[in-house]
PDB file of C-alpha atoms in Angstrom:
ATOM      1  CA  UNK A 314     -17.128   7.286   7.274  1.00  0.00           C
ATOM      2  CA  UNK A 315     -16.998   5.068  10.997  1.00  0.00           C
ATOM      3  CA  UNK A 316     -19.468   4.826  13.746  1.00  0.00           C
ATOM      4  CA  UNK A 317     -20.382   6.835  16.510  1.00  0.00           C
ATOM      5  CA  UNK A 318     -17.552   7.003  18.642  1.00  0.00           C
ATOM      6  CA  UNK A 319     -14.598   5.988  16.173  1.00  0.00           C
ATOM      7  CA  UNK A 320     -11.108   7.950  15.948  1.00  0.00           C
ATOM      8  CA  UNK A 321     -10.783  10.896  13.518  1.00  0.00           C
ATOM      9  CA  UNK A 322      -8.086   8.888  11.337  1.00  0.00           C
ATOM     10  CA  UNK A 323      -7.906  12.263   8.823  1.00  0.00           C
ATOM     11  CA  UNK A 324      -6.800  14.158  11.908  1.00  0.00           C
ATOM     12  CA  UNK A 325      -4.568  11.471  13.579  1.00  0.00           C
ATOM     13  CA  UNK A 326      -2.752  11.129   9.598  1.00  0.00           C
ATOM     14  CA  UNK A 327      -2.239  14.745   9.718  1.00  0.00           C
ATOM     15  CA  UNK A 328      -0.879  14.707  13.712  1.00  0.00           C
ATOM     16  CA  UNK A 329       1.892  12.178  12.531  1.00  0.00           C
ATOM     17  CA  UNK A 330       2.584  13.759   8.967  1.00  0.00           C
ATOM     18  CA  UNK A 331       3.528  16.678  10.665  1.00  0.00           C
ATOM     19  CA  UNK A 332       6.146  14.848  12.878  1.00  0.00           C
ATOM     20  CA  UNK A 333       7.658  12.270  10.738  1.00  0.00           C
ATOM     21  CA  UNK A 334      10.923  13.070   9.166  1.00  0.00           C
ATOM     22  CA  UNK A 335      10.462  13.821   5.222  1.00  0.00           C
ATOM     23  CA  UNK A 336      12.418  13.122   2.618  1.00  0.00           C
ATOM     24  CA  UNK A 337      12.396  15.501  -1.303  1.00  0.00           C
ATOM     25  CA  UNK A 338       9.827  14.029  -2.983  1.00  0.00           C
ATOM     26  CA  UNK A 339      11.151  14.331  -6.370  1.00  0.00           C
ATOM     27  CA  UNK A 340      14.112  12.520  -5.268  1.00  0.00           C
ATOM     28  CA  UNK A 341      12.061  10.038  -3.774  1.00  0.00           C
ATOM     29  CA  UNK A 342       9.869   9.995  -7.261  1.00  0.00           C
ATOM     30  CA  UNK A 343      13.335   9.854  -9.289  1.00  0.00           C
ATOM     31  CA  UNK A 344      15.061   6.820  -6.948  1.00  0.00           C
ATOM     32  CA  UNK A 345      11.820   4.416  -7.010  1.00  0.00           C
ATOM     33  CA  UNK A 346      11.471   5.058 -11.007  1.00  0.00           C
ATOM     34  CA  UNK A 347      15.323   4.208 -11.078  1.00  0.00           C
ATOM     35  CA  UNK A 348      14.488   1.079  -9.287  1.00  0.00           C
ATOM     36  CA  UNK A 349      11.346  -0.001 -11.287  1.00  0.00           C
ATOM     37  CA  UNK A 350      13.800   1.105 -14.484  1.00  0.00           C
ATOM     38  CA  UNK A 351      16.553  -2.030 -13.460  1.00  0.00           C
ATOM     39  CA  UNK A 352      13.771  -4.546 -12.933  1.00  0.00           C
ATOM     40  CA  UNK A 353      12.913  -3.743 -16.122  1.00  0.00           C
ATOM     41  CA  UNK A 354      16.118  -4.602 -17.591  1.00  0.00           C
ATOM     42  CA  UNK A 355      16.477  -7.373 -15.162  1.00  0.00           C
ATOM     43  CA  UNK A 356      13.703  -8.985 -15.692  1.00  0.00           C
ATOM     44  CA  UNK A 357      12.045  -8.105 -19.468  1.00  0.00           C
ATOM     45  CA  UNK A 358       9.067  -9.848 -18.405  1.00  0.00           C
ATOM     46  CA  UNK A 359       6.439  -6.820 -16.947  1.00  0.00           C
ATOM     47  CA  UNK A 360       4.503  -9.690 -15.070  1.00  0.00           C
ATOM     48  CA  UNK A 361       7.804 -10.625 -13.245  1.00  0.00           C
ATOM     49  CA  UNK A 362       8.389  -6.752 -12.896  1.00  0.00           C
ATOM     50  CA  UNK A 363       5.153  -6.788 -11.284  1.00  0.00           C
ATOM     51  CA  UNK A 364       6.305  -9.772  -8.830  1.00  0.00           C
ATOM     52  CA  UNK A 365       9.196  -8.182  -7.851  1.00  0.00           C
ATOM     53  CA  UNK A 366       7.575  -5.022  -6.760  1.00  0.00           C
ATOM     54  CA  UNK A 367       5.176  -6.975  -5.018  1.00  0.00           C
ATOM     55  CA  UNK A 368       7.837  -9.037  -3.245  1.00  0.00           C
ATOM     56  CA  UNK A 369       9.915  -5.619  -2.216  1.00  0.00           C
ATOM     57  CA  UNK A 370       6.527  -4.008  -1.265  1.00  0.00           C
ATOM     58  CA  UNK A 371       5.956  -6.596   1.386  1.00  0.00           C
ATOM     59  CA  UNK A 372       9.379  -6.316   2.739  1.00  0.00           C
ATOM     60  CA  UNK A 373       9.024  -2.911   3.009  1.00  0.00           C
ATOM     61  CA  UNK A 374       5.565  -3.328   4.927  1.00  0.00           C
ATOM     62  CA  UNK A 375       6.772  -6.047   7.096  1.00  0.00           C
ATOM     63  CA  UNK A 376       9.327  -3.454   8.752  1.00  0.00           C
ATOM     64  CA  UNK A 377       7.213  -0.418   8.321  1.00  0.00           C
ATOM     65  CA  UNK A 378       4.175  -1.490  10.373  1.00  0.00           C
ATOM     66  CA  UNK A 379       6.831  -1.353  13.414  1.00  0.00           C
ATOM     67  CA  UNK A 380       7.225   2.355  13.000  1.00  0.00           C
ATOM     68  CA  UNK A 381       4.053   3.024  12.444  1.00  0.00           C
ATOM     69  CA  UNK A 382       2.807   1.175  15.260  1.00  0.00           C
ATOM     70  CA  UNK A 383       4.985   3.284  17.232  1.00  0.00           C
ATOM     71  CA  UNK A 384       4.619   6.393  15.685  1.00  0.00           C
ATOM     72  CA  UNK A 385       0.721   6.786  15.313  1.00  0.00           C
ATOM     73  CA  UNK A 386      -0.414   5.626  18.570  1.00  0.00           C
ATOM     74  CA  UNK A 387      -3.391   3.415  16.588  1.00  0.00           C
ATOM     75  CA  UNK A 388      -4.506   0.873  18.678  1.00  0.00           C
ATOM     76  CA  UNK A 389      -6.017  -2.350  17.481  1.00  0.00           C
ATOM     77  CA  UNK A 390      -8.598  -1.829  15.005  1.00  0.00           C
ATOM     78  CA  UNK A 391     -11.864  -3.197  15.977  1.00  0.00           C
ATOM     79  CA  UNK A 392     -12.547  -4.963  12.337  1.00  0.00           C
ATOM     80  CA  UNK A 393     -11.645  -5.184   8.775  1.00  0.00           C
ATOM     81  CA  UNK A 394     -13.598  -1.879   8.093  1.00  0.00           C
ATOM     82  CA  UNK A 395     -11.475   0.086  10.728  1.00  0.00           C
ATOM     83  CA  UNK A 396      -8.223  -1.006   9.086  1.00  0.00           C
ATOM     84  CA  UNK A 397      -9.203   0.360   5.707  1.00  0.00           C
ATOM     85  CA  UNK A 398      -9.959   3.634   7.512  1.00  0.00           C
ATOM     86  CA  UNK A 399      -6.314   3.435   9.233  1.00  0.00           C
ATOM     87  CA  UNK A 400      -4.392   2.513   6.177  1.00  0.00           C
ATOM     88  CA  UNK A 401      -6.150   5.034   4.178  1.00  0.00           C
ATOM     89  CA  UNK A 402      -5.854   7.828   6.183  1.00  0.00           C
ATOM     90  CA  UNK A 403      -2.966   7.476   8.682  1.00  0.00           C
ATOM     91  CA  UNK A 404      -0.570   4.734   6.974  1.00  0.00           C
ATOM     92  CA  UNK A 405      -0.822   6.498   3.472  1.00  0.00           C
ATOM     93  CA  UNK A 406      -0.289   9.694   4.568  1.00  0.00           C
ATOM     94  CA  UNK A 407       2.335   8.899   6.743  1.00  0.00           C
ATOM     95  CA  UNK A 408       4.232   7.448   4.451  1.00  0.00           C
ATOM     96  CA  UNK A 409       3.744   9.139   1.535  1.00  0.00           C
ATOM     97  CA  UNK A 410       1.846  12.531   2.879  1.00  0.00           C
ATOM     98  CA  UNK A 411      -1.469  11.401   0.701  1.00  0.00           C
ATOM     99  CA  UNK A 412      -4.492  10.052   1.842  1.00  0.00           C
ATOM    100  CA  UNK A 413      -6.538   7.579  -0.123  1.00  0.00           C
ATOM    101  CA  UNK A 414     -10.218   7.222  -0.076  1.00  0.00           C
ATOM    102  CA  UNK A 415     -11.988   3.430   0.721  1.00  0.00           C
ATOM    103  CA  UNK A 416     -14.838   2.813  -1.384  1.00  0.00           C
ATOM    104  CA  UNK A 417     -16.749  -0.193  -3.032  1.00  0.00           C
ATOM    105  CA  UNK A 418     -17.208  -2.346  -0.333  1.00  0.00           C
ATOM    106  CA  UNK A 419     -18.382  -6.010  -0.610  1.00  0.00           C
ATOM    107  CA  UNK A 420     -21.392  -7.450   1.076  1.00  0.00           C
ATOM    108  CA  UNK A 421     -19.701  -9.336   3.726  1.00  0.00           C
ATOM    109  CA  UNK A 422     -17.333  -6.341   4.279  1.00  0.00           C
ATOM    110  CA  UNK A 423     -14.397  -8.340   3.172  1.00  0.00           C
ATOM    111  CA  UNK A 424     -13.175  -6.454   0.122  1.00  0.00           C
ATOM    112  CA  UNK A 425     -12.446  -3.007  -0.812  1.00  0.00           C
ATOM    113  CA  UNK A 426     -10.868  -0.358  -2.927  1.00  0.00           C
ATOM    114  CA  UNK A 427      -8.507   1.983  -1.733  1.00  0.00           C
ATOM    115  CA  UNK A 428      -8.587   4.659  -4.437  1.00  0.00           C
ATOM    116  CA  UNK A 429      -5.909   7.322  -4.756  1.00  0.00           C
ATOM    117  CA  UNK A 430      -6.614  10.500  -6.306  1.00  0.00           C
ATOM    118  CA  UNK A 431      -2.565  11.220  -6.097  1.00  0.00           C
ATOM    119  CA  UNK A 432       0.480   9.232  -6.242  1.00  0.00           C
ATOM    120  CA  UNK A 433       3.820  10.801  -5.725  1.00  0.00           C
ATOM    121  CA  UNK A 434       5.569   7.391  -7.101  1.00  0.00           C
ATOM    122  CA  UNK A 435       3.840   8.257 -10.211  1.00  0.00           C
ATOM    123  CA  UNK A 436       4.728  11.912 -10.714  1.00  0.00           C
ATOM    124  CA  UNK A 437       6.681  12.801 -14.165  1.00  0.00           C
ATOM    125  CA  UNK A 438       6.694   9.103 -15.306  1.00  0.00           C
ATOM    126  CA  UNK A 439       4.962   8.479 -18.816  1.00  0.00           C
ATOM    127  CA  UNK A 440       4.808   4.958 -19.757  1.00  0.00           C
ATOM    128  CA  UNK A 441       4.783   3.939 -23.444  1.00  0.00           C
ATOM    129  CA  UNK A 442       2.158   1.362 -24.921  1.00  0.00           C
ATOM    130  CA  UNK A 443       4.285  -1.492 -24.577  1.00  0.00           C
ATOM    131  CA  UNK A 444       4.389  -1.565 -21.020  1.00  0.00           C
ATOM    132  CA  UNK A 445       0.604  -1.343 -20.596  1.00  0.00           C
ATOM    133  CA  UNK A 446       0.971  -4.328 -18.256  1.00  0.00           C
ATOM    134  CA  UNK A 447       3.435  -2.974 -15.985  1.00  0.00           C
ATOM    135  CA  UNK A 448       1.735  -1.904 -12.689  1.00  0.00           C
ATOM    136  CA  UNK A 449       4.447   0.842 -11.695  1.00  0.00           C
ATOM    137  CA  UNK A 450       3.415   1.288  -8.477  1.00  0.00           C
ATOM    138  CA  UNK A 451       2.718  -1.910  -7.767  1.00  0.00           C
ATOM    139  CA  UNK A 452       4.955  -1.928  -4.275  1.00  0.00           C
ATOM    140  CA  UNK A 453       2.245  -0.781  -2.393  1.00  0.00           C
ATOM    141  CA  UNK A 454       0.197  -3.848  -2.882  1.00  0.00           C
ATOM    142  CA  UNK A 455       3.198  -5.267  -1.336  1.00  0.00           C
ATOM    143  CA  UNK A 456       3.429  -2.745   1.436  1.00  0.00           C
ATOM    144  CA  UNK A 457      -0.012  -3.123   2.403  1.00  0.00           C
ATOM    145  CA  UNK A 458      -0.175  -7.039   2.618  1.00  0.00           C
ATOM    146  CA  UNK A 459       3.461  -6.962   4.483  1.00  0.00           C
ATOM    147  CA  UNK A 460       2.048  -4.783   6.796  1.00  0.00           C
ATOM    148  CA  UNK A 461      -1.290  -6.151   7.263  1.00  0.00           C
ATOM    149  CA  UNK A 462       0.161  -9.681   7.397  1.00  0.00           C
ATOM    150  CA  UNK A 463       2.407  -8.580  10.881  1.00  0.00           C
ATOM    151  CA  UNK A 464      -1.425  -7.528  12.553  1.00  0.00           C
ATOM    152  CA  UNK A 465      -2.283 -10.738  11.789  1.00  0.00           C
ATOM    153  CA  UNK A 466      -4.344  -9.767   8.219  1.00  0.00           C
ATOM    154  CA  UNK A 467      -3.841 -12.263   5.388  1.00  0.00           C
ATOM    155  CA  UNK A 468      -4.679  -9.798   2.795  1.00  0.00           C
ATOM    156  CA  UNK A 469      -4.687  -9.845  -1.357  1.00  0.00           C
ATOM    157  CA  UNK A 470      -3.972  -6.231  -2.754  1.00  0.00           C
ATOM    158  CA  UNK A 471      -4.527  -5.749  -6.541  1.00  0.00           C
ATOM    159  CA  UNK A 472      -3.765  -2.735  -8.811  1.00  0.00           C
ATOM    160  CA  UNK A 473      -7.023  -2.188 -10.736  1.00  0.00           C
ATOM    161  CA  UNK A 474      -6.793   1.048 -11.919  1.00  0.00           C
ATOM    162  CA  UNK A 475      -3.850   3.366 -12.592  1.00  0.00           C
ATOM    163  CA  UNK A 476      -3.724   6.791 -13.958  1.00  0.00           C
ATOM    164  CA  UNK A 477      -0.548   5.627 -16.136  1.00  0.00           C
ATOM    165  CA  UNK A 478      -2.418   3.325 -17.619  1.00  0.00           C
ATOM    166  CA  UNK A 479      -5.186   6.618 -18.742  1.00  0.00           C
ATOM    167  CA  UNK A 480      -7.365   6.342 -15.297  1.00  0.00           C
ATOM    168  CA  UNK A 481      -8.505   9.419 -14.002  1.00  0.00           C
ATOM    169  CA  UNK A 482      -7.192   7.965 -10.556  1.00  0.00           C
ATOM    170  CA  UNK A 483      -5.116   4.452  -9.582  1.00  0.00           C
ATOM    171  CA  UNK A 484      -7.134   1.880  -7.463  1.00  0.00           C
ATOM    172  CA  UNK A 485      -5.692  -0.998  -5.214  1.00  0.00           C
ATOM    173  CA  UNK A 486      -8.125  -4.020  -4.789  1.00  0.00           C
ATOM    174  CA  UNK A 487      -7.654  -5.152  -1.083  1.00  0.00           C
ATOM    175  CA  UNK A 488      -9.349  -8.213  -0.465  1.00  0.00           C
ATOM    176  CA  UNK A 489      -9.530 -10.062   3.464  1.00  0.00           C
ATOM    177  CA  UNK A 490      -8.144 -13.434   2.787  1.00  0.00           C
ATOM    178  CA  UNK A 491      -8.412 -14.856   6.737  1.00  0.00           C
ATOM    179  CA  UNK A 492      -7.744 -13.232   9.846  1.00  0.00           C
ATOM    180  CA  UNK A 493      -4.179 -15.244  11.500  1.00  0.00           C
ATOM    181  CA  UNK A 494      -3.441 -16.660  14.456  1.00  0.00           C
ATOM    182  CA  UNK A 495      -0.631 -15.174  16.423  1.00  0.00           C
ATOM    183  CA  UNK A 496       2.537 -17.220  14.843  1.00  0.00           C
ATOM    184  CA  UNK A 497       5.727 -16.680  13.449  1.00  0.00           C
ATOM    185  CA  UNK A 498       4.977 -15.761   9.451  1.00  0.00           C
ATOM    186  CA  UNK A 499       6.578 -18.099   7.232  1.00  0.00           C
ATOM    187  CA  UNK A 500       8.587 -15.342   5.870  1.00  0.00           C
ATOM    188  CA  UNK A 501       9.903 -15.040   9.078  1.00  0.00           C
ATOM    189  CA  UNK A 502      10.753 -18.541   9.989  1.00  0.00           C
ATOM    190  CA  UNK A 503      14.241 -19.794  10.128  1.00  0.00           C
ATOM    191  CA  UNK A 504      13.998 -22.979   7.168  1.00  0.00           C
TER     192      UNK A 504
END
């Protein structure tokens, strides 16, 4: 898993799990398929659906990496291979009490696939045929660029896989776009 002398994330994920405040996961389940449900009806299009997710995702991650920061005592990762390690097994669990496992690695250790043998935001949801293009859980992608993007990551996460779609487990593409320099993100920016 890491070199000779790196920090037991599994055991640091379950340290912070254990003292994070938790929330009923089937109403947690039930609200996010509520929310994916109006987009739906918002928006018709399941590409747009998929923006939108995306967009909220990295709103979400832009806050979260704050209380995570705080929360998990993780210094700064050495390199792009220590960051899959923390988001796998500290940020996912958490956040959502899972961990996720990072496989497939590129040659120039610039891409990877986080892939998640659970999903609690895809617990009792079925989705018919017709929406074989809608990537319900596609806010994570968002989390995990928002977040990534405020350690100064410009990252590109991609569903590849999902169970819903008949998977036997969902995988997020995560792909090391440049490292930035510390500045404002434009998101941030006043315009």
């Amino acid at each position: 898993m890491a070199q000779k002398g790196a920090r037991p994330y599994d055991r640091i994920g379950e340290q912070v799990f254990a003292k994070v405040d938790k929330i009923n996961a089937e109403l947690f389940t039930l609200t996010y398929g509520s929310i994916v449900t109006q987009l739906v009806k918002d928006y018709e299009d399941l590409g747009e659906v998929n923006t939108q997710l995306e967009k909220m995702g990295y709103n979400i991650g832009v806050r979260l990496i704050e209380e995570f920061l705080a929360r998990s005592n993780v210094g700064r990762c050495a390199d792009f291979t220590e960051t899959a390690e923390v988001v796998a097994k500290v940020g996912f669990k958490m956040f959502l009490g899972i961990t996720a496992n990072v496989t497939d690695w590129d040659a120039e250790k610039k891409e990877f696939s986080l892939v998640l043998d659970d999903n609690p935001l895809t617990e009792f949801v079925e989705l018919p045929e017709s929406y074989n293009k809608l990537w319900y859980a596609n806010i994570l992608c968002g989390v995990i660029r928002g977040a990534l993007e405020m350690v100064q990551m410009k990252v590109e996460a991609t569903y590849v896989k999902c169970v819903l779609h008949g998977h036997d487990v969902s995988e997020i593409r995560v792909l090391l776009k440049e490292i930035l320099t510390d500045e404002i993100p434009a998101s941030m920016r006043d315009e």
